[in-house]
Amino acid sequence: MLKASRIIIIFMSITTCTFLYRLAFKMDCFLCVPLPFRKPPSIDDVLRPGTGIIFLETSDCLEPRPLVSCALESAARIYPDRPVVFLMKGLVNHTKEEINSTHKAFTLLSSIGNVFMFPLNMEKLLNDTPLLPWYVKVNHTGEKHWLHISADASRLAIIWKYGGMYMDTDIISIRRIPVDDFVAAQHSTYSSNGIFSFKFHHKFILDCMENFVEKYNGKIWGHQGPDLFTRILRKRCKLPVFQEQEDGMCQNISFLNPQRFYPIGYPSWKRYYEVWKIDPTFNDSYALHLWNYMNNENKSVIPGSNTLVEHLYKTYCPTTYKVLINSTEEE
């Protein structure tokens, strides 16, 4: 009896210590009590272990769209043991307290225990990388695709500096990815740069940054993005033509099958917003890219529509669905 009591006391002590640590480390949680002697964590504190899952917003937007919120919430749920970091350019001249009072989506994300939001200062981010000389010389206002180009550069720099996983803000996570050091095939012999993961200072990222500068062409959409990844991979190996569900390898880098993230290709992106007789299981996928760049019709989730995307929201980002979709409909 005495032994059992000791075990219970030890277990409760460990649980209490873990809870207090989370209170101290995550200052933005609605249910947390801020500890006055503990400073909010810096981006170095959060990302230095190299396990971060990183999202970017290179516009000045301060109110994340529901799809962005869903992307972050689903990642936070699938990876509760890893920090989910959102770098926002619009935060540079604002405080989180100011934004929390007026932006529902921002407030929702701030309440998730392993989600952290930091300002995106590109010059600071690109410092000590091969990209900085390019950045200080390029005419930002004259670049037609600047939002995408700046995002392409930023994702390389942040993974180079810290390691971890990068995801586009229109990717809904549905299960854990079991490999490190990977890129995702968009289709056979062609890579995307919408999701990838590498360890700190991986040579592939260095090669990408150097080629980014050497072969820079801002007039071609994707030249610094998926085209860049594909160029560097082809220098390393012959990229596979996928026949079934197998993944490929390019030296020490996993080249993941298109089914892992792109089971619905970009020509068919509208299918996410349609009603299916039987919803797909996506058993061969780790996450789903919803091709928001193609969504020039501004299709969105409609409560009660029974569309595939509504089912995805309900399953993988239920708080976003409840707060940003249902509540909007009720107003």
Short mmCIF file of C-alpha atoms in Angstrom, two decimals:
data_model
loop_
_atom_site.label_atom_id
_atom_site.label_comp_id
_atom_site.label_asym_id
_atom_site.label_seq_id
_atom_site.Cartn_x
_atom_site.Cartn_y
_atom_site.Cartn_z
CA MET A 1 0.00 0.00 0.00
CA LEU A 2 2.84 2.35 0.93
CA LYS A 3 4.67 1.57 -2.30
CA ALA A 4 1.55 2.32 -4.35
CA SER A 5 1.12 5.66 -2.55
CA ARG A 6 4.71 6.62 -3.36
CA ILE A 7 4.19 5.79 -7.02
CA ILE A 8 1.06 7.97 -7.11
CA ILE A 9 2.90 10.87 -5.43
CA ILE A 10 5.82 10.61 -7.89
CA PHE A 11 3.43 10.53 -10.84
CA MET A 12 1.53 13.58 -9.60
CA SER A 13 4.80 15.45 -9.01
CA ILE A 14 5.98 14.77 -12.57
CA THR A 15 2.60 15.81 -14.00
CA THR A 16 2.60 19.02 -11.97
CA CYS A 17 6.15 19.92 -13.00
CA THR A 18 5.33 19.30 -16.67
CA PHE A 19 2.23 21.50 -16.42
CA LEU A 20 4.15 24.32 -14.70
CA TYR A 21 6.88 24.12 -17.34
CA ARG A 22 4.31 24.54 -20.10
CA LEU A 23 2.83 27.51 -18.26
CA ALA A 24 6.20 29.13 -18.07
CA PHE A 25 7.16 28.38 -21.67
CA LYS A 26 3.92 29.30 -23.43
CA MET A 27 2.82 32.77 -22.34
CA ASP A 28 0.01 33.32 -24.83
CA CYS A 29 -2.27 30.49 -23.81
CA PHE A 30 -5.74 31.68 -22.76
CA LEU A 31 -5.86 29.27 -19.85
CA CYS A 32 -2.31 29.89 -18.67
CA VAL A 33 -1.30 32.13 -15.80
CA PRO A 34 1.76 34.18 -16.90
CA LEU A 35 4.71 33.84 -14.58
CA PRO A 36 6.16 37.32 -14.04
CA PHE A 37 9.72 36.08 -13.61
CA ARG A 38 9.78 34.25 -16.95
CA LYS A 39 10.40 36.10 -20.24
CA PRO A 40 8.40 35.01 -23.28
CA PRO A 41 10.46 32.57 -25.36
CA SER A 42 12.50 33.98 -28.24
CA ILE A 43 12.58 32.41 -31.68
CA ASP A 44 16.00 30.98 -30.81
CA ASP A 45 14.55 29.36 -27.68
CA VAL A 46 11.78 27.74 -29.70
CA LEU A 47 13.62 26.71 -32.88
CA ARG A 48 17.15 25.96 -31.70
CA PRO A 49 16.41 22.26 -30.94
CA GLY A 50 15.74 21.82 -34.68
CA THR A 51 12.27 20.28 -34.29
CA GLY A 52 10.16 23.27 -35.32
CA ILE A 53 7.39 23.18 -37.93
CA ILE A 54 7.53 26.51 -39.68
CA PHE A 55 4.95 28.55 -41.61
CA LEU A 56 5.44 31.97 -43.25
CA GLU A 57 3.32 34.99 -44.16
CA THR A 58 5.29 37.43 -46.35
CA SER A 59 2.41 39.86 -46.87
CA ASP A 60 1.38 42.42 -44.23
CA CYS A 61 -1.75 40.40 -43.41
CA LEU A 62 -2.48 40.23 -39.68
CA GLU A 63 -5.70 38.20 -39.86
CA PRO A 64 -4.87 34.66 -41.02
CA ARG A 65 -7.44 33.18 -43.37
CA PRO A 66 -9.34 30.11 -42.12
CA LEU A 67 -7.19 27.84 -44.31
CA VAL A 68 -4.03 29.27 -42.72
CA SER A 69 -5.51 28.75 -39.27
CA CYS A 70 -6.46 25.20 -40.22
CA ALA A 71 -2.94 24.49 -41.47
CA LEU A 72 -1.37 25.61 -38.19
CA GLU A 73 -3.97 23.99 -35.96
CA SER A 74 -3.77 20.65 -37.77
CA ALA A 75 0.04 20.67 -37.53
CA ALA A 76 -0.14 21.50 -33.83
CA ARG A 77 -2.55 18.59 -33.27
CA ILE A 78 -0.57 16.05 -35.30
CA TYR A 79 2.73 17.13 -33.71
CA PRO A 80 1.86 18.09 -30.10
CA ASP A 81 5.46 17.49 -29.05
CA ARG A 82 6.92 19.98 -31.54
CA PRO A 83 6.73 23.79 -31.72
CA VAL A 84 4.67 25.17 -34.59
CA VAL A 85 6.07 28.58 -35.56
CA PHE A 86 4.33 31.22 -37.69
CA LEU A 87 6.56 34.04 -38.98
CA MET A 88 4.47 37.07 -40.03
CA LYS A 89 5.83 40.12 -41.80
CA GLY A 90 2.92 42.20 -40.50
CA LEU A 91 4.01 41.64 -36.91
CA VAL A 92 7.14 43.76 -37.30
CA ASN A 93 5.39 47.00 -36.30
CA HIS A 94 2.71 45.53 -34.05
CA THR A 95 2.50 43.71 -30.76
CA LYS A 96 0.64 40.48 -30.30
CA GLU A 97 -1.44 42.10 -27.59
CA GLU A 98 -2.70 44.76 -30.04
CA ILE A 99 -3.64 42.16 -32.63
CA ASN A 100 -5.23 39.73 -30.18
CA SER A 101 -7.85 42.30 -29.27
CA THR A 102 -9.19 42.66 -32.83
CA HIS A 103 -8.27 39.57 -34.86
CA LYS A 104 -10.22 36.39 -34.18
CA ALA A 105 -7.95 33.99 -36.08
CA PHE A 106 -4.80 35.41 -34.52
CA THR A 107 -6.35 35.04 -31.08
CA LEU A 108 -7.36 31.46 -31.83
CA LEU A 109 -3.82 30.52 -32.86
CA SER A 110 -2.33 32.28 -29.84
CA SER A 111 -4.38 30.03 -27.59
CA ILE A 112 -2.83 26.79 -28.91
CA GLY A 113 -0.14 25.64 -26.52
CA ASN A 114 2.57 24.70 -29.04
CA VAL A 115 1.94 27.50 -31.57
CA PHE A 116 4.31 30.50 -31.50
CA MET A 117 4.12 33.64 -33.64
CA PHE A 118 7.09 35.90 -34.36
CA PRO A 119 7.78 38.89 -36.65
CA LEU A 120 9.34 38.15 -40.03
CA ASN A 121 12.20 40.56 -40.65
CA MET A 122 13.74 39.37 -43.89
CA GLU A 123 17.02 41.24 -43.68
CA LYS A 124 17.63 39.87 -40.20
CA LEU A 125 16.54 36.39 -41.24
CA LEU A 126 18.78 36.33 -44.33
CA ASN A 127 21.80 37.65 -42.43
CA ASP A 128 24.70 35.18 -42.41
CA THR A 129 23.33 33.34 -45.43
CA PRO A 130 24.28 33.49 -49.16
CA LEU A 131 20.92 35.21 -49.76
CA LEU A 132 21.66 38.50 -48.00
CA PRO A 133 23.72 40.16 -50.80
CA TRP A 134 20.94 39.35 -53.26
CA TYR A 135 18.28 40.73 -50.91
CA VAL A 136 19.93 44.10 -50.31
CA LYS A 137 20.38 44.65 -54.07
CA VAL A 138 17.09 43.40 -55.50
CA ASN A 139 14.37 45.93 -56.34
CA HIS A 140 11.50 44.55 -54.25
CA THR A 141 8.85 46.86 -55.72
CA GLY A 142 9.81 45.94 -59.26
CA GLU A 143 9.36 42.22 -58.76
CA LYS A 144 6.05 40.86 -60.10
CA HIS A 145 6.18 37.75 -57.92
CA TRP A 146 7.78 39.29 -54.84
CA LEU A 147 5.45 37.71 -52.25
CA HIS A 148 6.34 34.26 -53.54
CA ILE A 149 10.02 35.01 -54.12
CA SER A 150 10.46 36.44 -50.63
CA ALA A 151 8.72 33.37 -49.21
CA ASP A 152 11.00 31.09 -51.26
CA ALA A 153 14.06 32.83 -49.84
CA SER A 154 12.77 32.95 -46.27
CA ARG A 155 11.95 29.26 -46.05
CA LEU A 156 15.47 28.34 -47.15
CA ALA A 157 17.07 30.69 -44.62
CA ILE A 158 14.99 29.58 -41.64
CA ILE A 159 15.60 25.86 -42.26
CA TRP A 160 19.31 26.52 -42.88
CA LYS A 161 19.64 28.39 -39.60
CA TYR A 162 17.61 26.11 -37.37
CA GLY A 163 16.66 22.90 -39.14
CA GLY A 164 13.14 21.54 -38.92
CA MET A 165 10.17 21.26 -41.26
CA TYR A 166 8.69 23.95 -43.51
CA MET A 167 5.03 23.86 -44.64
CA ASP A 168 2.99 26.11 -46.89
CA THR A 169 -0.04 27.70 -45.22
CA ASP A 170 -2.48 25.74 -47.40
CA ILE A 171 -1.35 22.31 -46.21
CA ILE A 172 -3.57 20.38 -43.80
CA SER A 173 -1.70 17.80 -41.74
CA ILE A 174 -3.47 14.46 -41.31
CA ARG A 175 -0.77 12.12 -39.89
CA ARG A 176 2.87 12.24 -38.80
CA ILE A 177 5.61 12.17 -41.43
CA PRO A 178 7.96 9.32 -40.48
CA VAL A 179 11.15 10.56 -42.19
CA ASP A 180 13.57 13.47 -41.87
CA ASP A 181 15.60 15.15 -44.62
CA PHE A 182 12.94 14.94 -47.31
CA VAL A 183 11.46 16.85 -50.20
CA ALA A 184 8.07 16.15 -51.75
CA ALA A 185 7.53 15.15 -55.35
CA GLN A 186 4.72 17.12 -56.96
CA HIS A 187 4.78 14.59 -59.77
CA SER A 188 7.38 12.25 -61.24
CA THR A 189 10.84 13.82 -61.67
CA TYR A 190 9.64 17.20 -60.35
CA SER A 191 9.88 18.49 -56.79
CA SER A 192 7.76 20.95 -54.89
CA ASN A 193 9.12 23.31 -52.25
CA GLY A 194 5.81 23.57 -50.38
CA ILE A 195 6.85 21.11 -47.69
CA PHE A 196 10.31 19.83 -46.81
CA SER A 197 12.42 18.95 -43.80
CA PHE A 198 16.16 19.10 -43.18
CA LYS A 199 18.58 19.11 -40.32
CA PHE A 200 20.48 22.24 -39.34
CA HIS A 201 22.97 23.39 -42.04
CA HIS A 202 22.14 20.60 -44.49
CA LYS A 203 24.18 20.80 -47.71
CA PHE A 204 21.06 20.62 -49.89
CA ILE A 205 19.75 23.90 -48.45
CA LEU A 206 23.15 25.57 -48.90
CA ASP A 207 23.23 24.46 -52.54
CA CYS A 208 19.71 25.82 -53.02
CA MET A 209 20.61 29.24 -51.56
CA GLU A 210 23.72 29.54 -53.72
CA ASN A 211 21.83 28.54 -56.87
CA PHE A 212 18.97 30.89 -55.90
CA VAL A 213 21.40 33.83 -56.18
CA GLU A 214 23.47 32.56 -59.10
CA LYS A 215 20.47 31.69 -61.33
CA TYR A 216 18.05 34.33 -60.04
CA ASN A 217 15.21 35.22 -62.41
CA GLY A 218 12.28 37.01 -60.82
CA LYS A 219 10.24 37.03 -64.03
CA ILE A 220 9.54 33.30 -63.96
CA TRP A 221 7.10 32.11 -61.30
CA GLY A 222 8.55 29.17 -59.39
CA HIS A 223 12.10 29.62 -60.67
CA GLN A 224 13.34 30.19 -57.11
CA GLY A 225 10.85 27.67 -55.71
CA PRO A 226 9.94 24.21 -57.06
CA ASP A 227 12.14 24.72 -60.15
CA LEU A 228 15.08 25.44 -57.85
CA PHE A 229 14.57 22.29 -55.78
CA THR A 230 14.25 20.22 -58.94
CA ARG A 231 17.47 21.70 -60.42
CA ILE A 232 19.48 20.88 -57.31
CA LEU A 233 18.05 17.37 -56.99
CA ARG A 234 18.87 16.60 -60.63
CA LYS A 235 22.49 17.56 -60.00
CA ARG A 236 22.58 14.88 -57.31
CA CYS A 237 20.71 12.01 -58.95
CA LYS A 238 18.27 10.82 -61.58
CA LEU A 239 14.82 11.50 -60.19
CA PRO A 240 12.44 8.53 -60.21
CA VAL A 241 9.33 8.04 -62.29
CA PHE A 242 6.79 6.89 -59.71
CA GLN A 243 4.76 3.85 -60.70
CA GLU A 244 2.92 2.96 -57.50
CA GLN A 245 3.15 4.15 -53.88
CA GLU A 246 6.88 3.80 -53.29
CA ASP A 247 9.07 6.72 -52.22
CA GLY A 248 12.37 7.55 -53.86
CA MET A 249 15.82 8.45 -52.61
CA CYS A 250 18.25 11.04 -53.96
CA GLN A 251 21.54 10.33 -52.20
CA ASN A 252 20.70 10.95 -48.51
CA ILE A 253 17.41 12.76 -49.21
CA SER A 254 13.99 11.08 -49.29
CA PHE A 255 12.01 12.04 -52.40
CA LEU A 256 8.48 11.37 -51.25
CA ASN A 257 5.80 10.05 -53.56
CA PRO A 258 3.26 12.62 -54.89
CA GLN A 259 0.54 10.71 -53.03
CA ARG A 260 2.04 11.78 -49.70
CA PHE A 261 0.96 15.44 -50.10
CA TYR A 262 -0.60 15.87 -53.55
CA PRO A 263 -3.16 13.06 -53.99
CA ILE A 264 -5.35 15.63 -55.72
CA GLY A 265 -3.24 17.41 -58.33
CA TYR A 266 -3.43 21.13 -59.06
CA PRO A 267 -5.58 20.76 -62.24
CA SER A 268 -8.24 19.12 -60.02
CA TRP A 269 -7.96 21.47 -57.02
CA LYS A 270 -11.71 22.26 -57.09
CA ARG A 271 -12.45 18.69 -56.02
CA TYR A 272 -11.62 19.69 -52.45
CA TYR A 273 -14.65 22.01 -52.59
CA GLU A 274 -17.03 19.42 -54.03
CA VAL A 275 -19.33 16.84 -52.43
CA TRP A 276 -18.06 13.28 -52.82
CA LYS A 277 -20.32 10.21 -52.72
CA ILE A 278 -17.64 8.50 -50.63
CA ASP A 279 -14.94 10.65 -49.07
CA PRO A 280 -11.40 9.49 -49.88
CA THR A 281 -9.43 8.00 -47.00
CA PHE A 282 -6.06 9.46 -48.05
CA ASN A 283 -4.42 6.44 -46.43
CA ASP A 284 -1.22 7.01 -48.42
CA SER A 285 -0.96 10.71 -47.50
CA TYR A 286 0.68 12.55 -44.60
CA ALA A 287 -0.81 15.95 -45.43
CA LEU A 288 -2.97 17.56 -48.12
CA HIS A 289 -1.99 20.55 -50.23
CA LEU A 290 -5.13 22.51 -51.13
CA TRP A 291 -3.57 24.60 -53.92
CA ASN A 292 -4.71 27.98 -52.62
CA TYR A 293 -2.66 29.73 -55.33
CA MET A 294 -5.10 28.25 -57.87
CA ASN A 295 -8.15 29.38 -55.90
CA ASN A 296 -8.81 32.62 -57.76
CA GLU A 297 -12.55 32.06 -57.23
CA ASN A 298 -12.06 32.42 -53.45
CA LYS A 299 -13.82 29.15 -52.73
CA SER A 300 -14.20 28.60 -48.99
CA VAL A 301 -15.66 26.23 -46.43
CA ILE A 302 -19.45 26.56 -46.14
CA PRO A 303 -21.09 25.08 -43.03
CA GLY A 304 -23.42 22.23 -43.87
CA SER A 305 -22.22 21.98 -47.47
CA ASN A 306 -20.95 18.43 -46.92
CA THR A 307 -17.94 19.14 -49.13
CA LEU A 308 -14.65 17.31 -48.77
CA VAL A 309 -12.92 20.41 -47.39
CA GLU A 310 -15.61 20.85 -44.72
CA HIS A 311 -15.02 17.28 -43.57
CA LEU A 312 -11.27 17.93 -43.44
CA TYR A 313 -11.77 21.02 -41.29
CA LYS A 314 -14.09 19.19 -38.90
CA THR A 315 -11.61 16.34 -38.51
CA TYR A 316 -8.19 18.02 -38.48
CA CYS A 317 -8.82 21.61 -37.34
CA PRO A 318 -12.11 21.48 -35.41
CA THR A 319 -11.43 24.65 -33.43
CA THR A 320 -10.87 26.64 -36.61
CA TYR A 321 -14.08 25.19 -38.01
CA LYS A 322 -16.05 26.04 -34.89
CA VAL A 323 -14.64 29.53 -34.29
CA LEU A 324 -13.99 30.86 -37.80
CA ILE A 325 -16.55 29.02 -39.91
CA ASN A 326 -19.61 28.24 -37.80
CA SER A 327 -19.45 31.45 -35.76
CA THR A 328 -19.15 33.57 -38.91
CA GLU A 329 -22.23 31.88 -40.34
CA GLU A 330 -24.19 32.60 -37.19
CA GLU A 331 -23.36 36.32 -37.10
#
